PDB file of N, CA, C and O in Angstrom:
ATOM      1  N   UNK A   1      88.146  81.622  19.912  1.00  0.00           N
ATOM      2  CA  UNK A   1      89.325  82.279  20.434  1.00  0.00           C
ATOM      3  C   UNK A   1      89.517  81.841  21.886  1.00  0.00           C
ATOM      4  O   UNK A   1      88.583  81.820  22.659  1.00  0.00           O
ATOM      5  N   UNK A   2      90.736  81.535  22.228  1.00  0.00           N
ATOM      6  CA  UNK A   2      91.005  81.127  23.603  1.00  0.00           C
ATOM      7  C   UNK A   2      91.055  82.353  24.511  1.00  0.00           C
ATOM      8  O   UNK A   2      91.320  83.463  24.066  1.00  0.00           O
ATOM      9  N   UNK A   3      90.782  82.107  25.768  1.00  0.00           N
ATOM     10  CA  UNK A   3      90.800  83.184  26.752  1.00  0.00           C
ATOM     11  C   UNK A   3      92.167  83.220  27.416  1.00  0.00           C
ATOM     12  O   UNK A   3      92.639  82.196  27.897  1.00  0.00           O
ATOM     13  N   UNK A   4      92.766  84.412  27.424  1.00  0.00           N
ATOM     14  CA  UNK A   4      94.078  84.566  28.050  1.00  0.00           C
ATOM     15  C   UNK A   4      94.113  85.840  28.886  1.00  0.00           C
ATOM     16  O   UNK A   4      93.380  86.782  28.638  1.00  0.00           O
ATOM     17  N   UNK A   5      94.973  85.819  29.877  1.00  0.00           N
ATOM     18  CA  UNK A   5      95.247  87.015  30.677  1.00  0.00           C
ATOM     19  C   UNK A   5      96.747  87.243  30.607  1.00  0.00           C
ATOM     20  O   UNK A   5      97.526  86.381  31.004  1.00  0.00           O
ATOM     21  N   UNK A   6      97.142  88.391  30.072  1.00  0.00           N
ATOM     22  CA  UNK A   6      98.558  88.736  29.965  1.00  0.00           C
ATOM     23  C   UNK A   6      98.920  89.706  31.085  1.00  0.00           C
ATOM     24  O   UNK A   6      98.191  90.665  31.345  1.00  0.00           O
ATOM     25  N   UNK A   7     100.036  89.443  31.748  1.00  0.00           N
ATOM     26  CA  UNK A   7     100.569  90.343  32.765  1.00  0.00           C
ATOM     27  C   UNK A   7     101.907  90.831  32.242  1.00  0.00           C
ATOM     28  O   UNK A   7     102.828  90.043  32.027  1.00  0.00           O
ATOM     29  N   UNK A   8     101.997  92.122  32.001  1.00  0.00           N
ATOM     30  CA  UNK A   8     103.203  92.725  31.442  1.00  0.00           C
ATOM     31  C   UNK A   8     103.829  93.623  32.503  1.00  0.00           C
ATOM     32  O   UNK A   8     103.170  94.510  33.043  1.00  0.00           O
ATOM     33  N   UNK A   9     105.108  93.365  32.801  1.00  0.00           N
ATOM     34  CA  UNK A   9     105.838  94.181  33.771  1.00  0.00           C
ATOM     35  C   UNK A   9     106.870  95.004  33.002  1.00  0.00           C
ATOM     36  O   UNK A   9     107.775  94.454  32.378  1.00  0.00           O
ATOM     37  N   UNK A  10     106.717  96.310  33.037  1.00  0.00           N
ATOM     38  CA  UNK A  10     107.636  97.222  32.347  1.00  0.00           C
ATOM     39  C   UNK A  10     108.913  97.391  33.163  1.00  0.00           C
ATOM     40  O   UNK A  10     108.916  97.127  34.374  1.00  0.00           O
ATOM     41  N   UNK A  11     109.992  97.828  32.523  1.00  0.00           N
ATOM     42  CA  UNK A  11     111.259  98.052  33.250  1.00  0.00           C
ATOM     43  C   UNK A  11     111.117  99.010  34.434  1.00  0.00           C
ATOM     44  O   UNK A  11     111.830  98.884  35.423  1.00  0.00           O
ATOM     45  N   UNK A  12     110.159  99.926  34.359  1.00  0.00           N
ATOM     46  CA  UNK A  12     109.958 100.865  35.472  1.00  0.00           C
ATOM     47  C   UNK A  12     109.083 100.294  36.581  1.00  0.00           C
ATOM     48  O   UNK A  12     108.779 100.978  37.551  1.00  0.00           O
ATOM     49  N   UNK A  13     108.658  99.031  36.432  1.00  0.00           N
ATOM     50  CA  UNK A  13     107.849  98.378  37.451  1.00  0.00           C
ATOM     51  C   UNK A  13     106.356  98.477  37.239  1.00  0.00           C
ATOM     52  O   UNK A  13     105.577  97.867  37.960  1.00  0.00           O
ATOM     53  N   UNK A  14     105.939  99.247  36.252  1.00  0.00           N
ATOM     54  CA  UNK A  14     104.515  99.376  35.963  1.00  0.00           C
ATOM     55  C   UNK A  14     103.991  98.042  35.444  1.00  0.00           C
ATOM     56  O   UNK A  14     104.593  97.429  34.563  1.00  0.00           O
ATOM     57  N   UNK A  15     102.874  97.603  36.004  1.00  0.00           N
ATOM     58  CA  UNK A  15     102.291  96.314  35.636  1.00  0.00           C
ATOM     59  C   UNK A  15     100.995  96.560  34.873  1.00  0.00           C
ATOM     60  O   UNK A  15     100.158  97.355  35.291  1.00  0.00           O
ATOM     61  N   UNK A  16     100.827  95.870  33.754  1.00  0.00           N
ATOM     62  CA  UNK A  16      99.625  95.946  32.952  1.00  0.00           C
ATOM     63  C   UNK A  16      98.998  94.562  32.873  1.00  0.00           C
ATOM     64  O   UNK A  16      99.688  93.586  32.591  1.00  0.00           O
ATOM     65  N   UNK A  17      97.711  94.499  33.154  1.00  0.00           N
ATOM     66  CA  UNK A  17      96.957  93.252  33.027  1.00  0.00           C
ATOM     67  C   UNK A  17      96.016  93.419  31.849  1.00  0.00           C
ATOM     68  O   UNK A  17      95.229  94.363  31.808  1.00  0.00           O
ATOM     69  N   UNK A  18      96.104  92.520  30.876  1.00  0.00           N
ATOM     70  CA  UNK A  18      95.264  92.618  29.684  1.00  0.00           C
ATOM     71  C   UNK A  18      94.602  91.272  29.429  1.00  0.00           C
ATOM     72  O   UNK A  18      95.278  90.243  29.377  1.00  0.00           O
ATOM     73  N   UNK A  19      93.280  91.296  29.293  1.00  0.00           N
ATOM     74  CA  UNK A  19      92.539  90.070  28.993  1.00  0.00           C
ATOM     75  C   UNK A  19      92.247  90.008  27.505  1.00  0.00           C
ATOM     76  O   UNK A  19      92.058  91.029  26.859  1.00  0.00           O
ATOM     77  N   UNK A  20      92.208  88.801  26.983  1.00  0.00           N
ATOM     78  CA  UNK A  20      91.897  88.594  25.560  1.00  0.00           C
ATOM     79  C   UNK A  20      90.966  87.394  25.431  1.00  0.00           C
ATOM     80  O   UNK A  20      91.119  86.407  26.145  1.00  0.00           O
ATOM     81  N   UNK A  21      90.011  87.508  24.527  1.00  0.00           N
ATOM     82  CA  UNK A  21      89.114  86.393  24.246  1.00  0.00           C
ATOM     83  C   UNK A  21      87.877  86.343  25.119  1.00  0.00           C
ATOM     84  O   UNK A  21      87.081  85.427  25.008  1.00  0.00           O
ATOM     85  N   UNK A  22      87.709  87.334  25.991  1.00  0.00           N
ATOM     86  CA  UNK A  22      86.528  87.384  26.845  1.00  0.00           C
ATOM     87  C   UNK A  22      85.500  88.308  26.197  1.00  0.00           C
ATOM     88  O   UNK A  22      85.856  89.344  25.654  1.00  0.00           O
ATOM     89  N   UNK A  23      84.223  87.939  26.272  1.00  0.00           N
ATOM     90  CA  UNK A  23      83.160  88.804  25.768  1.00  0.00           C
ATOM     91  C   UNK A  23      82.356  89.312  26.957  1.00  0.00           C
ATOM     92  O   UNK A  23      82.066  88.564  27.883  1.00  0.00           O
ATOM     93  N   UNK A  24      82.027  90.591  26.938  1.00  0.00           N
ATOM     94  CA  UNK A  24      81.247  91.158  28.029  1.00  0.00           C
ATOM     95  C   UNK A  24      82.088  91.364  29.273  1.00  0.00           C
ATOM     96  O   UNK A  24      83.307  91.520  29.210  1.00  0.00           O
ATOM     97  N   UNK A  25      81.418  91.328  30.402  1.00  0.00           N
ATOM     98  CA  UNK A  25      82.079  91.629  31.669  1.00  0.00           C
ATOM     99  C   UNK A  25      82.873  90.454  32.231  1.00  0.00           C
ATOM    100  O   UNK A  25      83.459  90.571  33.310  1.00  0.00           O
ATOM    101  N   UNK A  26      82.925  89.355  31.536  1.00  0.00           N
ATOM    102  CA  UNK A  26      83.670  88.183  31.996  1.00  0.00           C
ATOM    103  C   UNK A  26      85.148  88.474  32.208  1.00  0.00           C
ATOM    104  O   UNK A  26      85.798  87.851  33.054  1.00  0.00           O
ATOM    105  N   UNK A  27      85.681  89.429  31.475  1.00  0.00           N
ATOM    106  CA  UNK A  27      87.094  89.778  31.616  1.00  0.00           C
ATOM    107  C   UNK A  27      87.381  90.354  32.998  1.00  0.00           C
ATOM    108  O   UNK A  27      88.416  90.081  33.596  1.00  0.00           O
ATOM    109  N   UNK A  28      86.449  91.140  33.528  1.00  0.00           N
ATOM    110  CA  UNK A  28      86.662  91.738  34.848  1.00  0.00           C
ATOM    111  C   UNK A  28      86.651  90.663  35.928  1.00  0.00           C
ATOM    112  O   UNK A  28      87.467  90.685  36.837  1.00  0.00           O
ATOM    113  N   UNK A  29      85.723  89.741  35.822  1.00  0.00           N
ATOM    114  CA  UNK A  29      85.650  88.654  36.806  1.00  0.00           C
ATOM    115  C   UNK A  29      86.907  87.787  36.735  1.00  0.00           C
ATOM    116  O   UNK A  29      87.426  87.357  37.762  1.00  0.00           O
ATOM    117  N   UNK A  30      87.387  87.555  35.537  1.00  0.00           N
ATOM    118  CA  UNK A  30      88.553  86.685  35.354  1.00  0.00           C
ATOM    119  C   UNK A  30      89.830  87.312  35.915  1.00  0.00           C
ATOM    120  O   UNK A  30      90.685  86.619  36.446  1.00  0.00           O
ATOM    121  N   UNK A  31      89.960  88.610  35.802  1.00  0.00           N
ATOM    122  CA  UNK A  31      91.193  89.271  36.227  1.00  0.00           C
ATOM    123  C   UNK A  31      91.106  89.888  37.619  1.00  0.00           C
ATOM    124  O   UNK A  31      92.100  90.383  38.145  1.00  0.00           O
ATOM    125  N   UNK A  32      89.953  89.829  38.254  1.00  0.00           N
ATOM    126  CA  UNK A  32      89.736  90.495  39.537  1.00  0.00           C
ATOM    127  C   UNK A  32      90.731  90.040  40.618  1.00  0.00           C
ATOM    128  O   UNK A  32      91.360  90.872  41.282  1.00  0.00           O
ATOM    129  N   UNK A  33      90.883  88.754  40.799  1.00  0.00           N
ATOM    130  CA  UNK A  33      91.773  88.249  41.855  1.00  0.00           C
ATOM    131  C   UNK A  33      93.224  88.650  41.583  1.00  0.00           C
ATOM    132  O   UNK A  33      93.958  89.025  42.507  1.00  0.00           O
ATOM    133  N   UNK A  34      93.597  88.606  40.339  1.00  0.00           N
ATOM    134  CA  UNK A  34      94.964  88.978  39.966  1.00  0.00           C
ATOM    135  C   UNK A  34      95.205  90.465  40.234  1.00  0.00           C
ATOM    136  O   UNK A  34      96.236  90.854  40.781  1.00  0.00           O
ATOM    137  N   UNK A  35      94.238  91.301  39.877  1.00  0.00           N
ATOM    138  CA  UNK A  35      94.365  92.744  40.109  1.00  0.00           C
ATOM    139  C   UNK A  35      94.454  93.051  41.604  1.00  0.00           C
ATOM    140  O   UNK A  35      95.230  93.900  42.027  1.00  0.00           O
ATOM    141  N   UNK A  36      93.673  92.345  42.413  1.00  0.00           N
ATOM    142  CA  UNK A  36      93.717  92.563  43.864  1.00  0.00           C
ATOM    143  C   UNK A  36      95.081  92.176  44.411  1.00  0.00           C
ATOM    144  O   UNK A  36      95.629  92.848  45.280  1.00  0.00           O
ATOM    145  N   UNK A  37      95.624  91.094  43.910  1.00  0.00           N
ATOM    146  CA  UNK A  37      96.933  90.640  44.381  1.00  0.00           C
ATOM    147  C   UNK A  37      98.049  91.621  44.014  1.00  0.00           C
ATOM    148  O   UNK A  37      99.025  91.763  44.750  1.00  0.00           O
ATOM    149  N   UNK A  38      97.889  92.310  42.878  1.00  0.00           N
ATOM    150  CA  UNK A  38      98.910  93.242  42.415  1.00  0.00           C
ATOM    151  C   UNK A  38      98.860  94.581  43.140  1.00  0.00           C
ATOM    152  O   UNK A  38      99.833  95.320  43.155  1.00  0.00           O
ATOM    153  N   UNK A  39      97.704  94.918  43.712  1.00  0.00           N
ATOM    154  CA  UNK A  39      97.620  96.163  44.461  1.00  0.00           C
ATOM    155  C   UNK A  39      96.720  97.195  43.823  1.00  0.00           C
ATOM    156  O   UNK A  39      95.820  96.868  43.050  1.00  0.00           O
ATOM    157  N   UNK A  40      96.989  98.438  44.118  1.00  0.00           N
ATOM    158  CA  UNK A  40      96.153  99.555  43.697  1.00  0.00           C
ATOM    159  C   UNK A  40      96.117  99.706  42.173  1.00  0.00           C
ATOM    160  O   UNK A  40      97.149  99.739  41.520  1.00  0.00           O
ATOM    161  N   UNK A  41      94.890  99.814  41.637  1.00  0.00           N
ATOM    162  CA  UNK A  41      94.708 100.025  40.201  1.00  0.00           C
ATOM    163  C   UNK A  41      94.775 101.525  39.922  1.00  0.00           C
ATOM    164  O   UNK A  41      94.077 102.324  40.554  1.00  0.00           O
ATOM    165  N   UNK A  42      95.625 101.930  38.984  1.00  0.00           N
ATOM    166  CA  UNK A  42      95.766 103.344  38.671  1.00  0.00           C
ATOM    167  C   UNK A  42      94.908 103.781  37.495  1.00  0.00           C
ATOM    168  O   UNK A  42      94.514 104.927  37.403  1.00  0.00           O
ATOM    169  N   UNK A  43      94.641 102.868  36.578  1.00  0.00           N
ATOM    170  CA  UNK A  43      93.793 103.213  35.443  1.00  0.00           C
ATOM    171  C   UNK A  43      93.190 101.939  34.873  1.00  0.00           C
ATOM    172  O   UNK A  43      93.633 100.834  35.168  1.00  0.00           O
ATOM    173  N   UNK A  44      92.185 102.138  34.033  1.00  0.00           N
ATOM    174  CA  UNK A  44      91.519 101.003  33.388  1.00  0.00           C
ATOM    175  C   UNK A  44      91.106 101.425  31.987  1.00  0.00           C
ATOM    176  O   UNK A  44      90.543 102.496  31.803  1.00  0.00           O
ATOM    177  N   UNK A  45      91.414 100.582  31.007  1.00  0.00           N
ATOM    178  CA  UNK A  45      90.986 100.819  29.631  1.00  0.00           C
ATOM    179  C   UNK A  45      90.145  99.630  29.211  1.00  0.00           C
ATOM    180  O   UNK A  45      90.646  98.505  29.156  1.00  0.00           O
ATOM    181  N   UNK A  46      88.891  99.889  28.908  1.00  0.00           N
ATOM    182  CA  UNK A  46      88.008  98.822  28.463  1.00  0.00           C
ATOM    183  C   UNK A  46      88.129  98.660  26.953  1.00  0.00           C
ATOM    184  O   UNK A  46      88.201  99.647  26.225  1.00  0.00           O
ATOM    185  N   UNK A  47      88.158  97.421  26.498  1.00  0.00           N
ATOM    186  CA  UNK A  47      88.298  97.153  25.065  1.00  0.00           C
ATOM    187  C   UNK A  47      86.925  96.923  24.434  1.00  0.00           C
ATOM    188  O   UNK A  47      85.910  96.837  25.132  1.00  0.00           O
ATOM    189  N   UNK A  48      86.897  96.794  23.129  1.00  0.00           N
ATOM    190  CA  UNK A  48      85.650  96.521  22.414  1.00  0.00           C
ATOM    191  C   UNK A  48      85.048  95.193  22.861  1.00  0.00           C
ATOM    192  O   UNK A  48      83.825  95.040  22.881  1.00  0.00           O
ATOM    193  N   UNK A  49      85.898  94.234  23.234  1.00  0.00           N
ATOM    194  CA  UNK A  49      85.396  92.940  23.705  1.00  0.00           C
ATOM    195  C   UNK A  49      84.528  93.104  24.952  1.00  0.00           C
ATOM    196  O   UNK A  49      83.582  92.363  25.151  1.00  0.00           O
ATOM    197  N   UNK A  50      84.851  94.069  25.801  1.00  0.00           N
ATOM    198  CA  UNK A  50      84.078  94.297  27.019  1.00  0.00           C
ATOM    199  C   UNK A  50      82.641  94.661  26.674  1.00  0.00           C
ATOM    200  O   UNK A  50      81.700  94.252  27.351  1.00  0.00           O
ATOM    201  N   UNK A  51      82.437  95.405  25.611  1.00  0.00           N
ATOM    202  CA  UNK A  51      81.106  95.874  25.245  1.00  0.00           C
ATOM    203  C   UNK A  51      80.358  94.894  24.340  1.00  0.00           C
ATOM    204  O   UNK A  51      79.213  95.116  24.000  1.00  0.00           O
ATOM    205  N   UNK A  52      80.989  93.806  23.939  1.00  0.00           N
ATOM    206  CA  UNK A  52      80.308  92.802  23.123  1.00  0.00           C
ATOM    207  C   UNK A  52      79.564  91.836  24.029  1.00  0.00           C
ATOM    208  O   UNK A  52      79.885  91.682  25.203  1.00  0.00           O
ATOM    209  N   UNK A  53      78.557  91.216  23.483  1.00  0.00           N
ATOM    210  CA  UNK A  53      77.742  90.281  24.240  1.00  0.00           C
ATOM    211  C   UNK A  53      78.340  88.884  24.139  1.00  0.00           C
ATOM    212  O   UNK A  53      78.704  88.446  23.040  1.00  0.00           O
ATOM    213  N   UNK A  54      78.431  88.173  25.278  1.00  0.00           N
ATOM    214  CA  UNK A  54      78.939  86.808  25.201  1.00  0.00           C
ATOM    215  C   UNK A  54      77.963  85.917  24.424  1.00  0.00           C
ATOM    216  O   UNK A  54      76.753  86.108  24.492  1.00  0.00           O
ATOM    217  N   UNK A  55      78.481  84.976  23.667  1.00  0.00           N
ATOM    218  CA  UNK A  55      77.650  84.040  22.910  1.00  0.00           C
ATOM    219  C   UNK A  55      77.166  82.956  23.859  1.00  0.00           C
ATOM    220  O   UNK A  55      77.962  82.323  24.551  1.00  0.00           O
ATOM    221  N   UNK A  56      75.850  82.777  23.923  1.00  0.00           N
ATOM    222  CA  UNK A  56      75.295  81.742  24.785  1.00  0.00           C
ATOM    223  C   UNK A  56      75.344  80.405  24.068  1.00  0.00           C
ATOM    224  O   UNK A  56      75.505  80.333  22.849  1.00  0.00           O
ATOM    225  N   UNK A  57      75.169  79.338  24.830  1.00  0.00           N
ATOM    226  CA  UNK A  57      75.168  77.999  24.241  1.00  0.00           C
ATOM    227  C   UNK A  57      74.053  77.890  23.207  1.00  0.00           C
ATOM    228  O   UNK A  57      74.235  77.327  22.143  1.00  0.00           O
ATOM    229  N   UNK A  58      72.864  78.471  23.503  1.00  0.00           N
ATOM    230  CA  UNK A  58      71.735  78.399  22.573  1.00  0.00           C
ATOM    231  C   UNK A  58      72.079  79.111  21.265  1.00  0.00           C
ATOM    232  O   UNK A  58      71.791  78.592  20.190  1.00  0.00           O
ATOM    233  N   UNK A  59      72.697  80.289  21.334  1.00  0.00           N
ATOM    234  CA  UNK A  59      73.060  81.021  20.126  1.00  0.00           C
ATOM    235  C   UNK A  59      74.090  80.230  19.316  1.00  0.00           C
ATOM    236  O   UNK A  59      74.040  80.225  18.098  1.00  0.00           O
ATOM    237  N   UNK A  60      75.009  79.583  20.005  1.00  0.00           N
ATOM    238  CA  UNK A  60      76.040  78.819  19.320  1.00  0.00           C
ATOM    239  C   UNK A  60      75.433  77.638  18.576  1.00  0.00           C
ATOM    240  O   UNK A  60      75.815  77.343  17.441  1.00  0.00           O
ATOM    241  N   UNK A  61      74.463  76.964  19.182  1.00  0.00           N
ATOM    242  CA  UNK A  61      73.863  75.798  18.524  1.00  0.00           C
ATOM    243  C   UNK A  61      72.928  76.225  17.410  1.00  0.00           C
ATOM    244  O   UNK A  61      72.773  75.512  16.425  1.00  0.00           O
ATOM    245  N   UNK A  62      72.264  77.401  17.523  1.00  0.00           N
ATOM    246  CA  UNK A  62      71.392  77.892  16.466  1.00  0.00           C
ATOM    247  C   UNK A  62      72.189  78.217  15.206  1.00  0.00           C
ATOM    248  O   UNK A  62      71.695  78.066  14.109  1.00  0.00           O
ATOM    249  N   UNK A  63      73.410  78.635  15.373  1.00  0.00           N
ATOM    250  CA  UNK A  63      74.249  78.982  14.235  1.00  0.00           C
ATOM    251  C   UNK A  63      74.704  77.773  13.442  1.00  0.00           C
ATOM    252  O   UNK A  63      75.176  77.899  12.313  1.00  0.00           O
ATOM    253  N   UNK A  64      74.557  76.575  13.988  1.00  0.00           N
ATOM    254  CA  UNK A  64      74.993  75.362  13.301  1.00  0.00           C
ATOM    255  C   UNK A  64      73.953  74.831  12.334  1.00  0.00           C
ATOM    256  O   UNK A  64      74.243  73.981  11.525  1.00  0.00           O
ATOM    257  N   UNK A  65      72.710  75.296  12.444  1.00  0.00           N
ATOM    258  CA  UNK A  65      71.621  74.749  11.620  1.00  0.00           C
ATOM    259  C   UNK A  65      71.780  75.045  10.161  1.00  0.00           C
ATOM    260  O   UNK A  65      72.494  75.768   9.654  1.00  0.00           O
TER     261      UNK A  65
END
């Protein structure tokens, strides 16, 4: 799955940043600069992807055997 960051601006000006394709805390690191640029964060919803473990290179190669 490719990694994407979606920025959605509602008609009322509310901005939502949503990451997709990231496993673990990588989503927070990826969106951190964007969130800082947008200003004060009012809420945060963590997805199931946040709580999943990223696949390491070793795990990926072991699965090919």
